Short mmCIF file of C-alpha atoms and ligand atoms in Angstrom, two decimals:
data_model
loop_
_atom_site.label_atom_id
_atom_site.label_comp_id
_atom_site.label_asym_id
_atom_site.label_seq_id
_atom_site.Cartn_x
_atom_site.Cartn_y
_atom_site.Cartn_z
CA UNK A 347 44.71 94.89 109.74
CA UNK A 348 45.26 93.64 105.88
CA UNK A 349 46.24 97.56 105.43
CA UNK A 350 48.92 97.39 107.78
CA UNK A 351 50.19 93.97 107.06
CA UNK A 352 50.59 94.86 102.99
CA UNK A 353 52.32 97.90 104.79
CA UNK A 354 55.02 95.95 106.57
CA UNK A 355 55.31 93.46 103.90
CA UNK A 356 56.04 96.19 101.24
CA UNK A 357 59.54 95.34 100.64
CA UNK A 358 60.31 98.14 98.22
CA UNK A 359 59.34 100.81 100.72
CA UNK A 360 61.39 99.16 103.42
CA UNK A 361 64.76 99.40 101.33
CA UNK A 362 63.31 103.01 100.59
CA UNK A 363 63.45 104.03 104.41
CA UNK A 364 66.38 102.28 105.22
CA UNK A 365 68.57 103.55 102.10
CA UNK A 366 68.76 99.84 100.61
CA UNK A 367 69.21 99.01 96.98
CA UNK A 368 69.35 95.86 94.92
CA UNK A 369 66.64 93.61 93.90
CA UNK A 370 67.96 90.19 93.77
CA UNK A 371 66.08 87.08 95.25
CA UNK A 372 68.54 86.84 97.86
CA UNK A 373 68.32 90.40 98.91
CA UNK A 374 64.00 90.65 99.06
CA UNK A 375 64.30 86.73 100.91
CA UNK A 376 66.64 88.28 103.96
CA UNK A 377 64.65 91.54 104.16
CA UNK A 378 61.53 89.33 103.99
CA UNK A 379 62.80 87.54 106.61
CA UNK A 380 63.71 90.19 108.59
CA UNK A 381 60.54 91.83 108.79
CA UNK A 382 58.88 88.32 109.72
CA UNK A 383 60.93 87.83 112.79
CA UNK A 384 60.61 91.16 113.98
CA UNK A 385 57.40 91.21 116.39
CA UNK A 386 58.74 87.76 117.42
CA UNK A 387 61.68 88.19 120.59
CA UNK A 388 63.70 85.34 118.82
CA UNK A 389 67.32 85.82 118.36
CA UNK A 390 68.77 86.38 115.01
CA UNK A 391 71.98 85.79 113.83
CA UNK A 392 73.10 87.70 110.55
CA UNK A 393 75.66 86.20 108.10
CA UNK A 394 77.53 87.14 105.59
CA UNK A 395 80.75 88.47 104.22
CA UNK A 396 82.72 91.47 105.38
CA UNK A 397 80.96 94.53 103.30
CA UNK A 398 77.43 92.49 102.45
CA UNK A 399 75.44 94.85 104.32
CA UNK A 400 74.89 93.13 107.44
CA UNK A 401 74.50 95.94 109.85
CA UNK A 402 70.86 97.33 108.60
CA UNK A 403 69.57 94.07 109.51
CA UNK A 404 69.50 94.90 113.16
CA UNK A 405 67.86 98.11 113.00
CA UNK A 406 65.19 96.74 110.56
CA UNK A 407 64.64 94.11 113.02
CA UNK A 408 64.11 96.80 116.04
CA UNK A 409 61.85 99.27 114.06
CA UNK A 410 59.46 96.45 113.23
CA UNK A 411 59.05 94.87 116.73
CA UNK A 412 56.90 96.27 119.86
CA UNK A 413 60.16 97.33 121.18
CA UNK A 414 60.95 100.04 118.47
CA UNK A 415 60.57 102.79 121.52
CA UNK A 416 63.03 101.23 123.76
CA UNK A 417 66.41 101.38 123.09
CA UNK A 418 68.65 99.89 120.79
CA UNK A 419 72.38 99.53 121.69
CA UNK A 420 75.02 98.38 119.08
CA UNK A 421 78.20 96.84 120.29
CA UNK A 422 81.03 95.94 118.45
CA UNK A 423 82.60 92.84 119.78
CA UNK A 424 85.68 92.89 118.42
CA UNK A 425 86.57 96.68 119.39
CA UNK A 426 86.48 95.85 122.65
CA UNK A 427 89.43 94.85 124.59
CA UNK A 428 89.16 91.22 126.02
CA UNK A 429 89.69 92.26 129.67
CA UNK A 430 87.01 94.94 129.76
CA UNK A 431 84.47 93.10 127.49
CA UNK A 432 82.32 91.61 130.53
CA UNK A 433 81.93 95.03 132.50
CA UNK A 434 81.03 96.75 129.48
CA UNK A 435 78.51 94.50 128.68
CA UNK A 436 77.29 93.55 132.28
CA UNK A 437 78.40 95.95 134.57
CA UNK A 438 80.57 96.03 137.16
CA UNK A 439 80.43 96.62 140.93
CA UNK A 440 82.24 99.22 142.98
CA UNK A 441 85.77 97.74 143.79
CA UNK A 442 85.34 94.81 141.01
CA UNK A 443 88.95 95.31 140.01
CA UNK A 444 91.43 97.93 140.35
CA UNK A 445 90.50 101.29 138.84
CA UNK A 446 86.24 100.42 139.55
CA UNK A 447 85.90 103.62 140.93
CA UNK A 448 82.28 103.61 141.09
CA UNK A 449 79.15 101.02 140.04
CA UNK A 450 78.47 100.75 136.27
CA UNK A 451 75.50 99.57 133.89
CA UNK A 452 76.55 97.04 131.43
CA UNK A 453 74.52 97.25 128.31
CA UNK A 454 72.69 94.58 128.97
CA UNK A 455 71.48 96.81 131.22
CA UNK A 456 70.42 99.63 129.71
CA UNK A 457 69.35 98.13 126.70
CA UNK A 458 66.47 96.39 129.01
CA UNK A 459 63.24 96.87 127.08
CA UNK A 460 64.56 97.40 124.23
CA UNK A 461 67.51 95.20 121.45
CA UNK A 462 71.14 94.86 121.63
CA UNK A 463 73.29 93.99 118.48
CA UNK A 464 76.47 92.13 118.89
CA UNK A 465 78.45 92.75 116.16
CA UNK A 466 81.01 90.60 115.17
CA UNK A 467 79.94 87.84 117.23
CA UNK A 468 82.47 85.41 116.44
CA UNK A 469 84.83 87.69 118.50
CA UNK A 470 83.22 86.98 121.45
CA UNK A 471 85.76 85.27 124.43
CA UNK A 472 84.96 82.15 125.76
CA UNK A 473 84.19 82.99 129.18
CA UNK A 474 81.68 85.87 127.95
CA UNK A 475 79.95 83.49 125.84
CA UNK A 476 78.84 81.87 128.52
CA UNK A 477 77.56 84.46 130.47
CA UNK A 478 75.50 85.39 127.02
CA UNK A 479 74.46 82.20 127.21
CA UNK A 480 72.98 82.68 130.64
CA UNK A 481 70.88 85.76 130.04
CA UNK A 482 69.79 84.67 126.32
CA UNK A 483 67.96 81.47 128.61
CA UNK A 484 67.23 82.91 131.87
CA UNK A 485 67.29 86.88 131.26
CA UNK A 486 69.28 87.18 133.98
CA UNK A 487 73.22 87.88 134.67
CA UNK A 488 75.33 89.36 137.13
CA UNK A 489 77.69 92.22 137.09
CA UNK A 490 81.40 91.44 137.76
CA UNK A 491 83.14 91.72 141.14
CA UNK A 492 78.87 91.08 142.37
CA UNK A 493 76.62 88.28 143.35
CA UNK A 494 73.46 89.88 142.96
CA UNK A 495 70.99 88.55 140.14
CA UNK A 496 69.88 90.88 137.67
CA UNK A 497 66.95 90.65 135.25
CA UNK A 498 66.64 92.00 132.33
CA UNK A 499 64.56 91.98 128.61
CA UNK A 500 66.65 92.59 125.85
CA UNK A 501 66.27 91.17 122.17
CA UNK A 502 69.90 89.99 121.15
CA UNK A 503 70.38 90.27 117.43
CA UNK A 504 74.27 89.39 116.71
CA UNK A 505 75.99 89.58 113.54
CA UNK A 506 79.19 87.88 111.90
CA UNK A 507 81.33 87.27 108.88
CA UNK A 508 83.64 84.41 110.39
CA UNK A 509 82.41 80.82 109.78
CA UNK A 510 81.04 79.93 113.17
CA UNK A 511 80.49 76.24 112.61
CA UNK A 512 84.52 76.32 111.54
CA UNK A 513 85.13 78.42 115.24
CA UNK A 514 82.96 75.83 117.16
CA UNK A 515 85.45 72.81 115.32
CA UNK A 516 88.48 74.72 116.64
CA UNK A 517 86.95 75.62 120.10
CA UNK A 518 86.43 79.52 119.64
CA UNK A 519 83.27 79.19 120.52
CA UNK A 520 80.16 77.27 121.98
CA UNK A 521 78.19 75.63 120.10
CA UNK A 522 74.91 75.75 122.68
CA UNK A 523 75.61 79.19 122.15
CA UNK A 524 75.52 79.39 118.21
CA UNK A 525 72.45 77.01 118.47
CA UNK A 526 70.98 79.35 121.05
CA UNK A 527 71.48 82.41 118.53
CA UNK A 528 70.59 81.30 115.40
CA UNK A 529 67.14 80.15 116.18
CA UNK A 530 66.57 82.36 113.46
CA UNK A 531 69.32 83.01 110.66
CA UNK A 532 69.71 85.46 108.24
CA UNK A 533 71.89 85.15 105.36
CA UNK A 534 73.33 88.16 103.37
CA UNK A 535 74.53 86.41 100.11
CA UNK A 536 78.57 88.47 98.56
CA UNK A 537 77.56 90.03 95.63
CA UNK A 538 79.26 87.85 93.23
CA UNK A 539 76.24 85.54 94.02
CA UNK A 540 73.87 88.51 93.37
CA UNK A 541 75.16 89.98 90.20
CA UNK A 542 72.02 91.73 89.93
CA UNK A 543 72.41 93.93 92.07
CA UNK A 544 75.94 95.42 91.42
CA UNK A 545 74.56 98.11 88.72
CA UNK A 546 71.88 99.32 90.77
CA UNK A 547 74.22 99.94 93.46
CA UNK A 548 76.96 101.34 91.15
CA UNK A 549 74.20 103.58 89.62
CA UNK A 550 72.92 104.87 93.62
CA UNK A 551 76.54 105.64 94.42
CA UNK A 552 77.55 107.33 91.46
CA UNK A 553 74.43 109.61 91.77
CA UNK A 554 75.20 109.71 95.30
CA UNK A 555 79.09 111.24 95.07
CA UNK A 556 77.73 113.27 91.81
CA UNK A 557 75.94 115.30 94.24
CA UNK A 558 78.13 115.33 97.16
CA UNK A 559 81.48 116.45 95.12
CA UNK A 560 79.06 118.43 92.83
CA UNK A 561 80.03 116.61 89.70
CA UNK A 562 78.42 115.12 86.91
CA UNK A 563 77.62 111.42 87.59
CA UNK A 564 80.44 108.61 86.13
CA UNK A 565 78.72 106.05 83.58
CA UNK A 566 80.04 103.18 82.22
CA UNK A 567 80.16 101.94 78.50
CA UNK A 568 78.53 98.82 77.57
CA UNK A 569 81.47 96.52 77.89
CA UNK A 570 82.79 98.68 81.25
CA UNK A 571 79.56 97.51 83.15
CA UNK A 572 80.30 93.65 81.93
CA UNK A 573 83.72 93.83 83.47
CA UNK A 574 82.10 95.68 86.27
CA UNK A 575 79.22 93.11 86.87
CA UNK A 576 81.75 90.46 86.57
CA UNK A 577 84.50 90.88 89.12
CA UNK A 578 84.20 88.84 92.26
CA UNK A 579 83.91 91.98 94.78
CA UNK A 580 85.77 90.33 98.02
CA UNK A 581 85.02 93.01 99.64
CA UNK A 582 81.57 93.14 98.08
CA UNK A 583 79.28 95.87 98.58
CA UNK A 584 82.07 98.47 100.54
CA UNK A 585 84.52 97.56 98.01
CA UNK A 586 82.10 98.43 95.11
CA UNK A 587 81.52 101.59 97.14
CA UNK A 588 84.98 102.93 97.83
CA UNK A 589 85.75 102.26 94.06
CA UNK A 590 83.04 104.50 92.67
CA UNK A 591 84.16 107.06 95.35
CA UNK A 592 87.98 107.02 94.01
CA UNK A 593 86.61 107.23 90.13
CA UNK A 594 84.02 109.93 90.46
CA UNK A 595 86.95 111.95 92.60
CA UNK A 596 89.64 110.94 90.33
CA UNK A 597 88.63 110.31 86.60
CA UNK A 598 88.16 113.50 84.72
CA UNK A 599 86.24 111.86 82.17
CA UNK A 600 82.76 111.06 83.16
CA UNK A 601 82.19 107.87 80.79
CA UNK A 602 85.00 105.00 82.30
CA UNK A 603 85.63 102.89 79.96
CA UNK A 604 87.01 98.88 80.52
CA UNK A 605 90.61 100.04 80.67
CA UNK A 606 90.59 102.86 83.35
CA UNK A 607 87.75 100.20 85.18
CA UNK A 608 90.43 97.35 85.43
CA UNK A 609 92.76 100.04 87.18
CA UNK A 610 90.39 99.97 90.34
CA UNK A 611 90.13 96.55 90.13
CA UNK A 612 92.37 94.58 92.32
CA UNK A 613 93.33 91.42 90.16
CA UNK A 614 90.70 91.85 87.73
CA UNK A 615 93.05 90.29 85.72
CA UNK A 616 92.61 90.90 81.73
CA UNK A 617 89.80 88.84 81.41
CA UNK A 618 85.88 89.44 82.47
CA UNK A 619 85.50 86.03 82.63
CA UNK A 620 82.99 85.10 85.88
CA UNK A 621 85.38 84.57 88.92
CA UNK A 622 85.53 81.59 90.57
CA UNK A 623 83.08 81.33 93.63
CA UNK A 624 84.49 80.50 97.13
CA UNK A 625 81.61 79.17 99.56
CA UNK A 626 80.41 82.43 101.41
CA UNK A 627 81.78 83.09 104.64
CA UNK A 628 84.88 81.75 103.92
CA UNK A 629 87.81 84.92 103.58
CA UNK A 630 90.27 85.58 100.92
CA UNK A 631 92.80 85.60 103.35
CA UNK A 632 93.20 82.86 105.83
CA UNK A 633 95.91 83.44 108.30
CA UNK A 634 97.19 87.01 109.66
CA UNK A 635 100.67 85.53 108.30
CA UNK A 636 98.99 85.72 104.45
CA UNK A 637 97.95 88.90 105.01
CA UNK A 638 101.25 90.26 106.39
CA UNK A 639 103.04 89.07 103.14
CA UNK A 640 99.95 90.44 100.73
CA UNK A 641 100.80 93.58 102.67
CA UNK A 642 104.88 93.58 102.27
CA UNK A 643 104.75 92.50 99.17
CA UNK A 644 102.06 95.37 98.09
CA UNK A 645 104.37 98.35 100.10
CA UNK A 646 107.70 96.65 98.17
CA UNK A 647 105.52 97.71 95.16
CA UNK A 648 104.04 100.92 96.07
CA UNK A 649 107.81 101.49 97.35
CA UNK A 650 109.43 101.04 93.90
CA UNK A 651 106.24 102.96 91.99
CA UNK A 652 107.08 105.90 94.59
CA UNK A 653 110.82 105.60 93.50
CA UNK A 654 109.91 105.61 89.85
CA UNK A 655 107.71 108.59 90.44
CA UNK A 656 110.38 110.87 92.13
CA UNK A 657 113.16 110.05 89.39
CA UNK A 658 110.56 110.87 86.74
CA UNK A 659 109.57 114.39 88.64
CA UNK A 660 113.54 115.06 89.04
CA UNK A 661 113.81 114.61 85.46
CA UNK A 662 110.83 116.72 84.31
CA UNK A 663 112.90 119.20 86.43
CA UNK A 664 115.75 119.03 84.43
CA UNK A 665 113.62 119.55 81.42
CA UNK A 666 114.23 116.03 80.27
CA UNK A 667 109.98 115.06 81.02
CA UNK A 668 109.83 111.17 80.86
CA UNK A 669 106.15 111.68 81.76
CA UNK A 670 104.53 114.88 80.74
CA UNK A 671 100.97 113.74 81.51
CA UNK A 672 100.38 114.78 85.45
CA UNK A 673 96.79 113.62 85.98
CA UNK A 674 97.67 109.89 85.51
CA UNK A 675 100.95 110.29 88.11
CA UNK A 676 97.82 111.36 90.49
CA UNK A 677 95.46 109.03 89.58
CA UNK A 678 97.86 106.39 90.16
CA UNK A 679 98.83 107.75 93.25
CA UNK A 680 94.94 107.97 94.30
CA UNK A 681 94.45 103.79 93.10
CA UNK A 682 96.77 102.96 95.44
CA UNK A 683 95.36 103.46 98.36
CA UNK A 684 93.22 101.12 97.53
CA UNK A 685 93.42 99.70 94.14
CA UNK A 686 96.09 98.04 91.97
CA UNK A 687 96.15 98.88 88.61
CA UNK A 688 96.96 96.05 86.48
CA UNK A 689 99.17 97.62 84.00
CA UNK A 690 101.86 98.21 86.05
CA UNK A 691 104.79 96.53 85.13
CA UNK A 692 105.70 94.27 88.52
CA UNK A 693 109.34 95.50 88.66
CA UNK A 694 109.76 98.96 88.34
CA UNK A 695 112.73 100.31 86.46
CA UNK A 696 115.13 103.22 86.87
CA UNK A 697 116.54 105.22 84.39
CA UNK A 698 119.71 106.35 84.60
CA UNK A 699 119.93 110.29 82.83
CA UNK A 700 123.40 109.93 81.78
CA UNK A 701 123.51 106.67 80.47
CA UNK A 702 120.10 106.08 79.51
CA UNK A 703 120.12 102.58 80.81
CA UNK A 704 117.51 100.75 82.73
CA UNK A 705 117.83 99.17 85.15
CA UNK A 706 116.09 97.00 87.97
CA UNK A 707 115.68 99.61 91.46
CA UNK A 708 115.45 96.25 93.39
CA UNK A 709 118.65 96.83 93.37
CA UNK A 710 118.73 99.73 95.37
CA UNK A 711 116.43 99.02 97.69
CA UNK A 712 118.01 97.81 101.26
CA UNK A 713 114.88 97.17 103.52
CA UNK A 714 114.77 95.57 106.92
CA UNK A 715 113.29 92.03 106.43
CA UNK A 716 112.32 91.57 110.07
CA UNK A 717 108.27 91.16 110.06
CA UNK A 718 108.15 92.51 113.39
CA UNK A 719 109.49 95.89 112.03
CA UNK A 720 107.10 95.42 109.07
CA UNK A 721 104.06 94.93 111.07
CA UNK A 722 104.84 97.69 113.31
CA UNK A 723 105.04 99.93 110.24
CA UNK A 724 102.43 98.55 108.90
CA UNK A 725 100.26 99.59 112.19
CA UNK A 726 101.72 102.93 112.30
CA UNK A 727 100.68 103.39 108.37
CA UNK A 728 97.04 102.07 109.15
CA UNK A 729 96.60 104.11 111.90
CA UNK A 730 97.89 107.49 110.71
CA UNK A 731 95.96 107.05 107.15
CA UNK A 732 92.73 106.40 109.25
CA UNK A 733 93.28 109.36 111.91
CA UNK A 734 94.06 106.74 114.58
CA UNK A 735 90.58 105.02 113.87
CA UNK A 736 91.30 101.49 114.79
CA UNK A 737 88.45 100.19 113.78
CA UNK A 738 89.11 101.17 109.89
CA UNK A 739 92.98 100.49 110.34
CA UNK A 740 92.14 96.87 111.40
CA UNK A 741 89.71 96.69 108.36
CA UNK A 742 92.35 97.66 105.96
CA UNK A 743 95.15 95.55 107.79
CA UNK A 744 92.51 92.28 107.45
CA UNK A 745 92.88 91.62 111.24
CA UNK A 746 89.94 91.72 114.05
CA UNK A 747 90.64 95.48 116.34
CA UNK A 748 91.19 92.84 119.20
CA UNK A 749 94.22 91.84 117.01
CA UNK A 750 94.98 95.29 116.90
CA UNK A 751 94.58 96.83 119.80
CA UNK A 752 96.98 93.63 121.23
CA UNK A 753 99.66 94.32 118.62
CA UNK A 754 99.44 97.82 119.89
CA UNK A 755 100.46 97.61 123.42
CA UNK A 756 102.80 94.67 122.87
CA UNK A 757 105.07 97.07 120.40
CA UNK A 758 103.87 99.88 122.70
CA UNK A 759 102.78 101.96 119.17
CA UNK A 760 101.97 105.41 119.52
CA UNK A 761 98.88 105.82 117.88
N1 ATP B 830 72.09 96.94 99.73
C1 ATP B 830 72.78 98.04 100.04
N2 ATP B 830 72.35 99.25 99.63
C2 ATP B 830 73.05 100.37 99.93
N3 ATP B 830 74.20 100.39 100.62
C3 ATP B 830 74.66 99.22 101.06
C4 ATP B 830 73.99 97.98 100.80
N4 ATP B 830 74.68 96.97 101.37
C5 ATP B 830 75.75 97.54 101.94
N5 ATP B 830 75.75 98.88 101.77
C6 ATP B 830 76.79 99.82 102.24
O1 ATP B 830 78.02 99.12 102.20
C7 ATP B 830 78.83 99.44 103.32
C8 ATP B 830 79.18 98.18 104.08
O2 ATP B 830 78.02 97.64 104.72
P1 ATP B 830 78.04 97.12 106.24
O3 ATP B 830 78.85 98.03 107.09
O4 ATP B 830 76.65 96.85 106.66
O5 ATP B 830 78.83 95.76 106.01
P2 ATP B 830 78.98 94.51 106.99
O6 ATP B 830 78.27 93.38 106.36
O7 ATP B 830 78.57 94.92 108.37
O8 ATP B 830 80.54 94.25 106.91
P3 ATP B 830 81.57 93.79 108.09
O9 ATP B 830 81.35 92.32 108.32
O10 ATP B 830 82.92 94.06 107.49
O11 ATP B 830 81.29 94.64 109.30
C9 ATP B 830 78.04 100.44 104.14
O12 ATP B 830 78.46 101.75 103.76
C10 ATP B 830 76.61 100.22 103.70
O13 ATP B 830 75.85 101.37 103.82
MG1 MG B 831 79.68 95.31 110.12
#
């Protein structure tokens, strides 16, 4: 019994099995935690910012409880369209509504002796909350267009990165509900409050893409990993992981130094001072309106670096090179797709052959100004760079795939 109890409790061999690095207090407490509540049929709520690692949790959760041999269904909350949310998870009857061709399982359902995970939680409509409610106290609910009882035994784990407390104040959701989830929490701390952890992670992903682009690994000189271990990561752990994906792919030289580092850092600013801490949970972005003009004001950029970059390749055509060095055209190409470099000037100039003047392209540029246009071109951009994915195209775009998927039919957008 000891045996198997310093077993479970072994922390490092669970991050082994389940791929997890870091070693920060904060980190060991929620794995701890984790592995406590598992044999227990509690529900856990998991909280933390978008890219913390939340969705691990879950599946630690299920491996270490008696139910590890029954299923285990993951459902993404906000993917799912509002009018089809309650049949997917509950069922529906024969005739229910129009196109209920036949009887279906919900996954409440079929996840019955075994866990569900609701992602994104705070997603959730109001009227499905409360049939969650119903089956997280009774274990029963009932399939739409029915009134036939149904039981069932599922463990609900559910996971979120909105501030659910701030929903419940502005009626997006129940509170009996959050208080009837979060009997146990689990908090996944951003990684600016876990600095610790940033170089081992750096370190695993390096090694990681060294091998899977069969490369040497990228290191970092002394004052590179300061600046590195010193950024505020809003996008935390993904973020840090998409950057050392676009530098092992794009920088020929394997040692990055603090220069070509601040060139994948979104406002890293010129400074490695610490950045300043916003209370977890809370987003960079708090309306869809801030991101739309975050987003314009980014593609007015990208638009004018694009403009600089096809004068300068017409004049290396005609001989007159105003930038013979290719590689850093591409790399700069590369950082924007996700990246700002901060050494580009903010206006771009053009330069006129003849004259050998400069001036300001703003001038040039004629754009629409409607938002509606922009966001429907925004949309279309998302979607195509992510292979119609919506569920990566509303990551990048900041907005829930609800949000999406509604913007979608009300333009009517191809996609
Ligand atoms: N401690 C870690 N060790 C290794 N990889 C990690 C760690 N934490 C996160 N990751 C990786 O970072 C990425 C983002 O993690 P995950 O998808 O779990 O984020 P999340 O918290 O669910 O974010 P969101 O709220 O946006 O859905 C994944 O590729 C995941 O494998
Ligand atoms: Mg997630």
């Amino acid at each position: 019994m000891q045996s198997i109890l310093t077993e479970i409790m072994d922390i490092q061999s669970i991050k082994q099995r389940f791929g997890i690095i870091g070693n920060s207090g904060g980190l060991n407490r929620a794995i701890e935690v984790a592995v406590q509540v598992a044999p227990t049929d509690l529900s856990v709520l998991i909280n933390g910012e978008s890219g913390t690692g939340k969705e691990i949790f879950p599946q630690i959760i299920h491996q270490y409880s008696a139910r590890k041999h029954g299923p285990y269904i993951a459902v993404n909350c906000g993917a799912i369209p509002e009018g089809t949310i309650d049949s997917e998870l509950f069922g529906h009857e024969k005739g229910a509504f129009t196109g209920a061709l036949a009887d279906r399982k919900g996954y409440f359902q079929e996840a019955d002796g075994g866990t569900i995970f609701l992602d994104e939680i705070g997603e959730l409509p109001l009227s499905t909350q409360v049939r969650l409610l119903r089956v997280l106290e009774t274990g029963e609910f009932i399939k739409v267009g029915s009134s036939k009882v149904i039981k069932t035994n599922v463990r609900v784990i559910a996971a979120t990165n909105v501030d659910i407390p701030l929903a419940i104040e502005k009626n997006k959701f129940r509170e009996d509900l959050y208080y009837r989830l979060n009997t146990v929490p689990i908090s996944i701390l951003p990684l600016r409050e876990r600095r610790e952890d940033i170089f081992l992670l750096f370190r695993k992903f390096a090694r990681d893409f060294a091998e899977k682009y069969r490369m040497p690994p990228i290191a970092l000189d002394e004052n590179s990993r300061i600046v590195l271990m010193n950024y505020h990561w809003p996008g935390n752990v993904r973020q840090l992981k998409n950057i050392t994906e676009q530098i092992s792919i794009i920088e020929e030289k394997r040692e990055i130094t603090t220069e070509v580092l601040r060139t994948y850092l979104p406002n890293a600013g010129s400074n490695n001072l610490p950045a300043l801490v916003k209370p977890s949970g809370e987003k960079a972005f708090n309306s869809e309106r801030e991101i739309l003009y975050q987003v314009l004001f980014d593609m007015k950029k990208d638009m004018n670096d694009l403009k600089k970059l096809v004068l300068d390749l017409m004049h290396e055509r005609e001989g007159e090179t105003l930038h013979g060095d290719h590689s850093r055209i591409i790399r700069k190409l590369y950082t924007d797709e996700g990246a700002v470099p901060d050494d580009i000037p903010s206006k771009s100039i053009h330069i006129d052959p003849m004259e050998k003047n400069i001036q300001d392209t703003e001038e040039f540029v004629e754009e629409s100004l409607s938002l509606e246009d922009k966001e429907i071109e925004l949309i279309t951009k998302a979607l195509e760079k992510h292979k119609g994915k919506r569920k990566y195209a509303a990551q990048e775009l900041g907005i829930s795939e609800r949000t999406l998927y509604r913007k979608i039919k009300e333009y009517d957008i191809k996609g």
